[in-house]
mmCIF file of C-alpha atoms and ligand atoms in Angstrom:
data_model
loop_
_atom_site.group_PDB
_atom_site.id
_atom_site.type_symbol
_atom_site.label_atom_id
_atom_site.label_comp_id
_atom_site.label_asym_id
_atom_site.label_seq_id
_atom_site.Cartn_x
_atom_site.Cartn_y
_atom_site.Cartn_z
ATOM 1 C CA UNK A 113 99.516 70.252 81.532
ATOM 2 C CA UNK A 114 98.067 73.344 83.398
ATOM 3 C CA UNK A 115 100.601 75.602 85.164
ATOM 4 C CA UNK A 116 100.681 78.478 87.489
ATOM 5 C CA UNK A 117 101.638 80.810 84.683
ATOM 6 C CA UNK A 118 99.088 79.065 82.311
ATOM 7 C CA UNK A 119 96.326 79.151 84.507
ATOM 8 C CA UNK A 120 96.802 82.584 85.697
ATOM 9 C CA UNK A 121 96.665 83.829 81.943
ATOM 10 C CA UNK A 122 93.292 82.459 81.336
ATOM 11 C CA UNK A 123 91.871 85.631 82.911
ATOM 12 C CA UNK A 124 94.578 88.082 81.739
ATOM 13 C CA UNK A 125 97.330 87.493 84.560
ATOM 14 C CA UNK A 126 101.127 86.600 85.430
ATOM 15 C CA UNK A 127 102.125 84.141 87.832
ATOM 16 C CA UNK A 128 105.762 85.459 88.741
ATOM 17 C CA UNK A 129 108.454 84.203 91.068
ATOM 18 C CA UNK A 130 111.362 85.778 92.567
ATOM 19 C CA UNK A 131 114.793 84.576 90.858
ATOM 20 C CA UNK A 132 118.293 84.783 92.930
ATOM 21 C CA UNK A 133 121.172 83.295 91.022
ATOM 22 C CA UNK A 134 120.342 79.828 90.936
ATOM 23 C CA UNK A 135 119.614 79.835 86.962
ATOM 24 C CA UNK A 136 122.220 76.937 86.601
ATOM 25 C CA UNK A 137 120.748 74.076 88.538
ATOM 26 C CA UNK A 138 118.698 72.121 86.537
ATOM 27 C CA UNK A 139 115.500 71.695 88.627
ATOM 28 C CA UNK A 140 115.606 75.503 89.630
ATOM 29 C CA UNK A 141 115.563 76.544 86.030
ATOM 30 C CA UNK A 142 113.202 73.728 84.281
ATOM 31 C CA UNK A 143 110.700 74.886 87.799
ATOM 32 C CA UNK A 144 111.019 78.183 86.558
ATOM 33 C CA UNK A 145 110.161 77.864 83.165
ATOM 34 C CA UNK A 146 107.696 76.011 83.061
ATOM 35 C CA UNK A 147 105.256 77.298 86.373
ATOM 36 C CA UNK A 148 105.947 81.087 85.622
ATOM 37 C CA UNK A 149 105.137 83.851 83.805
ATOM 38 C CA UNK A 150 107.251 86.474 85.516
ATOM 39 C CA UNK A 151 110.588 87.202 87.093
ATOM 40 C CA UNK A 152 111.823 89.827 89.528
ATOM 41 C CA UNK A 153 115.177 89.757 91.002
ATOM 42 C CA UNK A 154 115.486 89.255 94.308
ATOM 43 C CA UNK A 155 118.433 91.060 94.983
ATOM 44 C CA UNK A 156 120.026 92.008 92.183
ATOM 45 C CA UNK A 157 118.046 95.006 90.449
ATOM 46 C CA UNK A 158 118.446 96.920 93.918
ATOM 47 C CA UNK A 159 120.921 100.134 94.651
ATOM 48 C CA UNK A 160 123.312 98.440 96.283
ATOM 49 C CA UNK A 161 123.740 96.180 93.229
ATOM 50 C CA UNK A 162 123.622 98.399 90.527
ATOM 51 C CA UNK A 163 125.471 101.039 91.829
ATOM 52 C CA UNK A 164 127.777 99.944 94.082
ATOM 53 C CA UNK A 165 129.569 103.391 93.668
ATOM 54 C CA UNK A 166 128.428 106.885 92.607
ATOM 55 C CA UNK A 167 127.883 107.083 88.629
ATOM 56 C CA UNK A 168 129.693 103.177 87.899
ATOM 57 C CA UNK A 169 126.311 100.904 87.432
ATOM 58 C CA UNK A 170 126.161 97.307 87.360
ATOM 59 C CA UNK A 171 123.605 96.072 85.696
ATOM 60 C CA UNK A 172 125.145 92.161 84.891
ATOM 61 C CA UNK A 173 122.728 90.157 87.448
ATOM 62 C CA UNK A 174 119.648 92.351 85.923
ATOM 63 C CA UNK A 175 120.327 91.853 82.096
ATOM 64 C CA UNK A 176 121.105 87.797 82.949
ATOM 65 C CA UNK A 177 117.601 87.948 84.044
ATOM 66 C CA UNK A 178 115.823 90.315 81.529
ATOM 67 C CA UNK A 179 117.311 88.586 78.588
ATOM 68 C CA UNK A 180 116.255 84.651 80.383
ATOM 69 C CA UNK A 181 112.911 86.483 80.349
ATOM 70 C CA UNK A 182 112.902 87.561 76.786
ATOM 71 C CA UNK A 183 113.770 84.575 75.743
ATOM 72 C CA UNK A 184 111.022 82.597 77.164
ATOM 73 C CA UNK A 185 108.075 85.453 76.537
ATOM 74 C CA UNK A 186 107.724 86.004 80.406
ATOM 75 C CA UNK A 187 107.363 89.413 82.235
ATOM 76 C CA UNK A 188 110.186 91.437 83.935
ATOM 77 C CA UNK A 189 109.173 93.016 87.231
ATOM 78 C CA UNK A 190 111.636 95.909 88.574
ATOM 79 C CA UNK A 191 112.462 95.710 92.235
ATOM 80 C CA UNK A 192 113.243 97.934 93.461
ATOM 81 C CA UNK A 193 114.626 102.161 92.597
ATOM 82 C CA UNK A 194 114.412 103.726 96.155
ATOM 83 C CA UNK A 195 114.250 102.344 99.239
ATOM 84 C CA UNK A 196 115.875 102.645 102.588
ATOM 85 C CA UNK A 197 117.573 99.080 103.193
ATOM 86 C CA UNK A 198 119.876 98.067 100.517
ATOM 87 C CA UNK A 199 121.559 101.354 99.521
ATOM 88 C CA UNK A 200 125.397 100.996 98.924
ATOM 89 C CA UNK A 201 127.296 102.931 102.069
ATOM 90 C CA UNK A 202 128.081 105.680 99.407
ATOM 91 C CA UNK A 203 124.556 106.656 99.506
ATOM 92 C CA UNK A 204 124.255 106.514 103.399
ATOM 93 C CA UNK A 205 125.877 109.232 104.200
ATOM 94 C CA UNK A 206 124.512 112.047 101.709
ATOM 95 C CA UNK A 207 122.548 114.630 102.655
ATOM 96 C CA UNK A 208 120.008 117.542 101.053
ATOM 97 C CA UNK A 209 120.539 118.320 97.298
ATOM 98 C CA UNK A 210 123.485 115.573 97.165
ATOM 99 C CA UNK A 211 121.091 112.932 98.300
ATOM 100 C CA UNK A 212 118.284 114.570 95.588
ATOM 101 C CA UNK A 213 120.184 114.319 92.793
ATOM 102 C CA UNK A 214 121.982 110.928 93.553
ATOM 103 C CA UNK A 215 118.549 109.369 93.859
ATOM 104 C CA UNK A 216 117.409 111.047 90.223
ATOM 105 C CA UNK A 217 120.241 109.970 88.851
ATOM 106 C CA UNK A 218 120.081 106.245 90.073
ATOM 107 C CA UNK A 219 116.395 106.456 88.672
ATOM 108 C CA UNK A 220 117.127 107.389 85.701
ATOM 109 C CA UNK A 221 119.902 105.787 84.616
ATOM 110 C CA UNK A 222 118.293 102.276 85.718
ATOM 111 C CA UNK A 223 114.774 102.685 84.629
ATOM 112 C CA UNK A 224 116.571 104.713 81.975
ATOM 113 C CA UNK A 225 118.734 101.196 81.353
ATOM 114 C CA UNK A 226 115.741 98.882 81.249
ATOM 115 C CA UNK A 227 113.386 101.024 79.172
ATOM 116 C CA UNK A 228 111.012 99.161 77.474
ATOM 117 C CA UNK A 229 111.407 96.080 78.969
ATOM 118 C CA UNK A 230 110.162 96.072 82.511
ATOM 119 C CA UNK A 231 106.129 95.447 83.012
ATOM 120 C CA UNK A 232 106.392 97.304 86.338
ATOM 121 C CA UNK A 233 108.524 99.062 88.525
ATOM 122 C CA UNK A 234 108.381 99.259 92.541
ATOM 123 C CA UNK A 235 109.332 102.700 92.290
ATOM 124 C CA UNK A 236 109.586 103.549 96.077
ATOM 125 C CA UNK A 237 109.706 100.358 98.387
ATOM 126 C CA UNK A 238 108.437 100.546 101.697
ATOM 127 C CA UNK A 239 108.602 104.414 102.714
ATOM 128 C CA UNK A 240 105.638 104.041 105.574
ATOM 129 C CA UNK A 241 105.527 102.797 109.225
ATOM 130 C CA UNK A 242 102.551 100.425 110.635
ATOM 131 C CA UNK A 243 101.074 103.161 112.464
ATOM 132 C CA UNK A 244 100.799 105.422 108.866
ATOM 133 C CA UNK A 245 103.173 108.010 109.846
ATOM 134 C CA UNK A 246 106.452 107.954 106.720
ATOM 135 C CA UNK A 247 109.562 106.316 107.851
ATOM 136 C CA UNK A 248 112.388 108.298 108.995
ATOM 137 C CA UNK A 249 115.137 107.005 106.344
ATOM 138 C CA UNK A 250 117.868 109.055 105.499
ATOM 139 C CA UNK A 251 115.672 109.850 102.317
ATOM 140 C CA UNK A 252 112.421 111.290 104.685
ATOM 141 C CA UNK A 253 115.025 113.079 106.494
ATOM 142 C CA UNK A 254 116.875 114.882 104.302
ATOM 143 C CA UNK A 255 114.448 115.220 101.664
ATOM 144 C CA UNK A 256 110.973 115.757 102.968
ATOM 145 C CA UNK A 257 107.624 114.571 101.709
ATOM 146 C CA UNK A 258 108.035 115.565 98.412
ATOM 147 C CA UNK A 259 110.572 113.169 97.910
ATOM 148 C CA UNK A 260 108.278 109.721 96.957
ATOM 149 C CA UNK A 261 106.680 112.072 94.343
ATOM 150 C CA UNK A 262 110.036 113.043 92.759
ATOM 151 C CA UNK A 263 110.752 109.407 92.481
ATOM 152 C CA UNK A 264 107.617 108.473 90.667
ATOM 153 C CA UNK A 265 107.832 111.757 88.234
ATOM 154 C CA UNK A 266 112.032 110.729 87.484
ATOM 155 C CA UNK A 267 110.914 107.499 87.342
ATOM 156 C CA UNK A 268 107.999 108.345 84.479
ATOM 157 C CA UNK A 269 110.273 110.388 82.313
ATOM 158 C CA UNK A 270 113.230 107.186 82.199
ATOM 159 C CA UNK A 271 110.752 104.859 81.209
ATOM 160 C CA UNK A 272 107.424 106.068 79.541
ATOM 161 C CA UNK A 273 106.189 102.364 79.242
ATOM 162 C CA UNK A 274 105.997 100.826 82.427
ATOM 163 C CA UNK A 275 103.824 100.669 85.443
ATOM 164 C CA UNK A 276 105.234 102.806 88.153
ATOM 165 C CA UNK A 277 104.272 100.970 91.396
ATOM 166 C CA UNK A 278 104.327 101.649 94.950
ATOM 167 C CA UNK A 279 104.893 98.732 97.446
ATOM 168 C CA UNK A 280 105.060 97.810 100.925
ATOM 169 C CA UNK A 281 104.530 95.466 103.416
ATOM 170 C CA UNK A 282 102.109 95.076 106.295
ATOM 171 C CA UNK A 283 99.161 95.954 103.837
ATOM 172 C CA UNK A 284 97.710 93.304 103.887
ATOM 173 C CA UNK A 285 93.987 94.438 105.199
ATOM 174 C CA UNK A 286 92.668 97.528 106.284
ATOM 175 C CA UNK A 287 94.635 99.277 108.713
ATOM 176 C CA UNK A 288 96.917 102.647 109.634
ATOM 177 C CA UNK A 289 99.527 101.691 106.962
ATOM 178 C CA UNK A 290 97.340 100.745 104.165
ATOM 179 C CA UNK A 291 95.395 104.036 104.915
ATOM 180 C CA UNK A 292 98.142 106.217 104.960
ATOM 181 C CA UNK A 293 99.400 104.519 101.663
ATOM 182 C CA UNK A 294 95.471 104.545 100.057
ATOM 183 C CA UNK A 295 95.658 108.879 101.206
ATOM 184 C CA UNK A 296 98.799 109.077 99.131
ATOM 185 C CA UNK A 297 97.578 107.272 96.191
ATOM 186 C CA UNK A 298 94.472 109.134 96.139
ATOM 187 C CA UNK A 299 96.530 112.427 96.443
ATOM 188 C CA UNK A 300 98.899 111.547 93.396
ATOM 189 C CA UNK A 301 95.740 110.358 91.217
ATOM 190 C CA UNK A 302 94.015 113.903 92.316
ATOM 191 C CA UNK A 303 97.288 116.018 91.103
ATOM 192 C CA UNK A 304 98.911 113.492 88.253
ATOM 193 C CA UNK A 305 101.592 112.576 89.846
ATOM 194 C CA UNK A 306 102.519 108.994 87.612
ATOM 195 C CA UNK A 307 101.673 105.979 89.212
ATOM 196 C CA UNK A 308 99.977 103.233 87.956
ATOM 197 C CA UNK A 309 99.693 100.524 90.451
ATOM 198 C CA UNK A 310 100.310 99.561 94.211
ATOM 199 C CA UNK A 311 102.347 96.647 95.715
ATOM 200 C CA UNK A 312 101.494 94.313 98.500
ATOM 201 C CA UNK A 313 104.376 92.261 99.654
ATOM 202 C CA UNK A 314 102.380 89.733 101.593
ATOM 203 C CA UNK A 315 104.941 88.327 103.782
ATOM 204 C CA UNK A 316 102.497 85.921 105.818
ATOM 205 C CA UNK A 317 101.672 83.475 108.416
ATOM 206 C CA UNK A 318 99.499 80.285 108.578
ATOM 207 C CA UNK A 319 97.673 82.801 111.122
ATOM 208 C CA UNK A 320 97.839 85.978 109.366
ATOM 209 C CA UNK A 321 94.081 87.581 109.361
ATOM 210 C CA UNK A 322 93.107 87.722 105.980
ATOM 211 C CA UNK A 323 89.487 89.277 106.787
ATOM 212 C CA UNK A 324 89.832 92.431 104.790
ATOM 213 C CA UNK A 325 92.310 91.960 102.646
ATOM 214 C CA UNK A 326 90.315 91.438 99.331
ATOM 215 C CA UNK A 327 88.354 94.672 100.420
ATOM 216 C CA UNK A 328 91.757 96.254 100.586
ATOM 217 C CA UNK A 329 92.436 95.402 97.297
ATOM 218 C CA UNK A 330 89.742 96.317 95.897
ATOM 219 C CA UNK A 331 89.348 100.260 97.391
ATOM 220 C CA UNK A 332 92.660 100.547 95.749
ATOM 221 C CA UNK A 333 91.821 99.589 92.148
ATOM 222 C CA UNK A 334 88.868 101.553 92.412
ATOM 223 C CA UNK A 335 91.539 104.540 92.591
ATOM 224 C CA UNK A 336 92.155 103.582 89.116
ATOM 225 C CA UNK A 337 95.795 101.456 89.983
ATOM 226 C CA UNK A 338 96.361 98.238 89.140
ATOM 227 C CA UNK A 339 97.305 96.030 92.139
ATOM 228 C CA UNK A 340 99.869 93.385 91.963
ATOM 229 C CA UNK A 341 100.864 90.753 94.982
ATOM 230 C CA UNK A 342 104.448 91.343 94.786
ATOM 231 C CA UNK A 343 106.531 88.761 97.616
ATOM 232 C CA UNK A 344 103.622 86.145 98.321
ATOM 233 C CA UNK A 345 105.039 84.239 100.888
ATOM 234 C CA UNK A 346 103.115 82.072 103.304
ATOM 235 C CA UNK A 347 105.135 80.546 106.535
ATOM 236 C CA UNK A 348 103.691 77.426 108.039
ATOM 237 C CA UNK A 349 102.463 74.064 106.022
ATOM 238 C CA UNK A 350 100.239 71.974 105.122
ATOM 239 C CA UNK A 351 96.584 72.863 105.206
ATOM 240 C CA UNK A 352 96.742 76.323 107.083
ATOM 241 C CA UNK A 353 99.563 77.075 104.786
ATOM 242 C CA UNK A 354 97.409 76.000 101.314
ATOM 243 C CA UNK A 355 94.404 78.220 103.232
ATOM 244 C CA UNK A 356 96.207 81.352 103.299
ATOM 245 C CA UNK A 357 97.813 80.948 99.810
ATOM 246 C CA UNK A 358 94.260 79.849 99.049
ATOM 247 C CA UNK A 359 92.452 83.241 99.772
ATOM 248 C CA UNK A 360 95.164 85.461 98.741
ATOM 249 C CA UNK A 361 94.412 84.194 95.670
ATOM 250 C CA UNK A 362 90.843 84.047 95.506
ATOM 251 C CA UNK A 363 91.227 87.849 96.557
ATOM 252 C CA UNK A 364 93.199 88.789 93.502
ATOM 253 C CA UNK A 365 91.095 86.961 91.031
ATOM 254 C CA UNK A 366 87.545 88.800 92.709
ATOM 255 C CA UNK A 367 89.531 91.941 91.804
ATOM 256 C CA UNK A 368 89.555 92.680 88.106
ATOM 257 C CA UNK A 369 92.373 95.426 88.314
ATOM 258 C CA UNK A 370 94.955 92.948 90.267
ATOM 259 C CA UNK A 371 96.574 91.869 87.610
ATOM 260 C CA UNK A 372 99.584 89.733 88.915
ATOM 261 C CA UNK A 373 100.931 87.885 91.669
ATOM 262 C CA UNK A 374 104.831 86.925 92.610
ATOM 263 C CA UNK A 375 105.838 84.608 94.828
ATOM 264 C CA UNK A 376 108.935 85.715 96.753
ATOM 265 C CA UNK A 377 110.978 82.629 95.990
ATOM 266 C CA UNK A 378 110.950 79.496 93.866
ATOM 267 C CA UNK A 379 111.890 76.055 96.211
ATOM 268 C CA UNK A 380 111.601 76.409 100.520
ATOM 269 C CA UNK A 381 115.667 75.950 100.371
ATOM 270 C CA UNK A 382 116.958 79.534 98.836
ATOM 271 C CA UNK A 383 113.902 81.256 100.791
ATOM 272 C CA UNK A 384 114.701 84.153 102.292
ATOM 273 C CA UNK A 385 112.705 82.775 105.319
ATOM 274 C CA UNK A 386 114.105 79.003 104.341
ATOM 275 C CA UNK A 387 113.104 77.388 108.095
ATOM 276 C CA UNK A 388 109.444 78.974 107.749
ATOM 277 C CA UNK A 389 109.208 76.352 104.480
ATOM 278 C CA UNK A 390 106.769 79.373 102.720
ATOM 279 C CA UNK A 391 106.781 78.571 99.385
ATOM 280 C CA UNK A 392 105.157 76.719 96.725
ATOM 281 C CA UNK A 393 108.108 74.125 96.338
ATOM 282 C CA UNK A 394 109.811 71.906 98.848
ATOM 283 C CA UNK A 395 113.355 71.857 98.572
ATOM 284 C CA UNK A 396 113.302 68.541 96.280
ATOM 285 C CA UNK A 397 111.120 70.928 93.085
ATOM 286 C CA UNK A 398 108.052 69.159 94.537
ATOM 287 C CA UNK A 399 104.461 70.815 94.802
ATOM 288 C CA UNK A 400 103.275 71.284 97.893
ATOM 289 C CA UNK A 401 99.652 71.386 99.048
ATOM 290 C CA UNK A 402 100.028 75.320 98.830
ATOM 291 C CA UNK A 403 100.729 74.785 95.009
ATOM 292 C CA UNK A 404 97.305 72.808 94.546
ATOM 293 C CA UNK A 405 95.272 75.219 96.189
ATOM 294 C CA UNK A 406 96.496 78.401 94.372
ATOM 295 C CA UNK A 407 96.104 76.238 91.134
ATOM 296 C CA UNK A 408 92.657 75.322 91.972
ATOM 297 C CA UNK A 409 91.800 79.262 92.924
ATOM 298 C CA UNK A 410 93.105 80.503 89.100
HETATM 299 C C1 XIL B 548 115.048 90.264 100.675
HETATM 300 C C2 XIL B 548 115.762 89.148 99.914
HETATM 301 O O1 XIL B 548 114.866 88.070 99.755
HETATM 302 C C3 XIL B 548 117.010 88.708 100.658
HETATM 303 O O2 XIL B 548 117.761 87.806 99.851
HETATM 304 C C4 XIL B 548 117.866 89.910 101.024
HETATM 305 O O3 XIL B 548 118.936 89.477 101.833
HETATM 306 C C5 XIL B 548 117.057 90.956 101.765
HETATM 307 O O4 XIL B 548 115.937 91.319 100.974
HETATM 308 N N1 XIL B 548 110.894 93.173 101.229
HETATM 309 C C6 XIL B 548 111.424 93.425 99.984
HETATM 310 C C7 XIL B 548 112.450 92.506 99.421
HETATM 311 O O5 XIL B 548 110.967 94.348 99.300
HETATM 312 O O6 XIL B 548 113.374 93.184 98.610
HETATM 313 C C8 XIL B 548 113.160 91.737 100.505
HETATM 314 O O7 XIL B 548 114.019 90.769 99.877
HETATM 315 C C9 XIL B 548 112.177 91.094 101.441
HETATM 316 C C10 XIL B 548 111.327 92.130 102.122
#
């Protein structure tokens, strides 16, 4: 029978989901398998996890999920090397060259770690503000602009072979954040700075205005990136909630260079946002209307 993953490869593409540490219940794991081509972690490839403190790496919850995925022939996404929330307190505090070379160092030692096995990394998660201007993390602060290109560059030389992503949220149509984020893409292409493809979370609503997003998508790949929907979520139900999953999806497909899409989240009950029911699975494994419609759009 057709599935997510299956139908999504027809023209070339992965259907991913988000895994937390559920792999031992049965209907999490046989839901996983068989609707999805992809995997990221939702927690545990992140700073805090995998270096909890400075130079001692952790990378158990990671390699339990690369080596499910090898098994089974699906895709690894990497989520996520540098981004403000999530650090371990260690990291916090740091400032100037400290700060510099701790964030090299995490790069390359975890992209250095999972070499050859990732598909794509979000390199740099969520470093701009809605209104375009870069967010004023610790990392903006202390290290300047420059910093999101040192990322990408460290980030290159650990792992040759994967796609080097940037992704955010709030992107999700034409606006003063996906501008911002387009000028910076367009800047690296111009002076080869490595990155291959651009992330959009897509946290949404039943009401979210969807109006540009396709065109969104689409001035992006003609950059040259590949674009990947990264945390599809969708709060709401029923019909509005199969709608927006519904032209998301449609969007992707119209756009040859999106080549994936991840749902943040396999079953409504270990959501992140677990009251806004946004996923593809009610908490009993069963397909919801959302499920049919993004089926339908593959
Ligand atoms: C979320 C996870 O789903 C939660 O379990 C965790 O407590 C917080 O982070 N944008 C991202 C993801 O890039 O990493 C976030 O994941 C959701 C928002």
């Amino acid at each position: 029978a057709e599935t997510l993953g299956t139908a999504a490869a027809q023209s070339g593409r992965y259907f991913g989901a988000a895994v937390a540490p559920h792999l031992g219940e049965t209907d999490y794991e046989s839901t996983l398998n068989r609707e999805f081509s992809s995997v990221v972690a939702e927690n545990a490839m992140k700073w805090d996890a995998t270096e909890p403190s400075p130079g001692q790496f952790n990378f158990s919850g990671g390699d339990e999920l690369v080596a499910y995925a090898k098994q089974r022939g699906k895709f690894v996404r990497g989520h996520t090397l540098v981004w403000h929330a999530q650090q371990p307190g260690w990291v916090q505090g740091l400032t100037g060259d400290t700060l510099r070379q701790a964030m090299r160092n995490h790069i390359t030692k975890v992209a250095g770690h999972y070499a050859g096995k990732i598909d794509s990394w979000d390199v740099v998660n969520e470093a701009f503000e809605g209104d375009g201007s870069r967010r004023q993390s610790n990392l903006q602060k202390q290290l300047g602009n420059g910093w999101i290109e040192d990322a990408f560059r460290t980030a290159r030389a650990a792992d040759p072979k994967a796609k080097l992503c940037y992704n955010d949220y709030g992107t999700d149509g034409i606006n003063a954040k996906s501008d911002a984020i387009y000028r910076m893409v367009q800047d690296f292409r111009a002076r080869g700075v490595p990155i291959d493809c651009v992330g959009f979370q897509s946290h949404l609503a039943s009401n979210s205005d969807l109006s540009t997003y396709r065109q969104n998508l689409q001035r992006f790949a003609d950059l040259g990136v590949h674009v990947q929907i990264t945390e599809l979520d969708v709060g709401g139900s029923g019909a509005a909630q199969a709608n927006v999953y519904r032209q998301v999806t449609q969007a992707c497909m119209a756009v040859a260079r999106c080549n994936g899409i991840t749902v943040w989240g396999v079953t409504d009950k270990y959501s992140w946002r677990a009251q806004e029911t946004p996923l593809l699975f009610n908490g009993n494994y069963q397909k919801k209307e959302a499920y049919g419609a993004v089926l339908a759009a593959l």
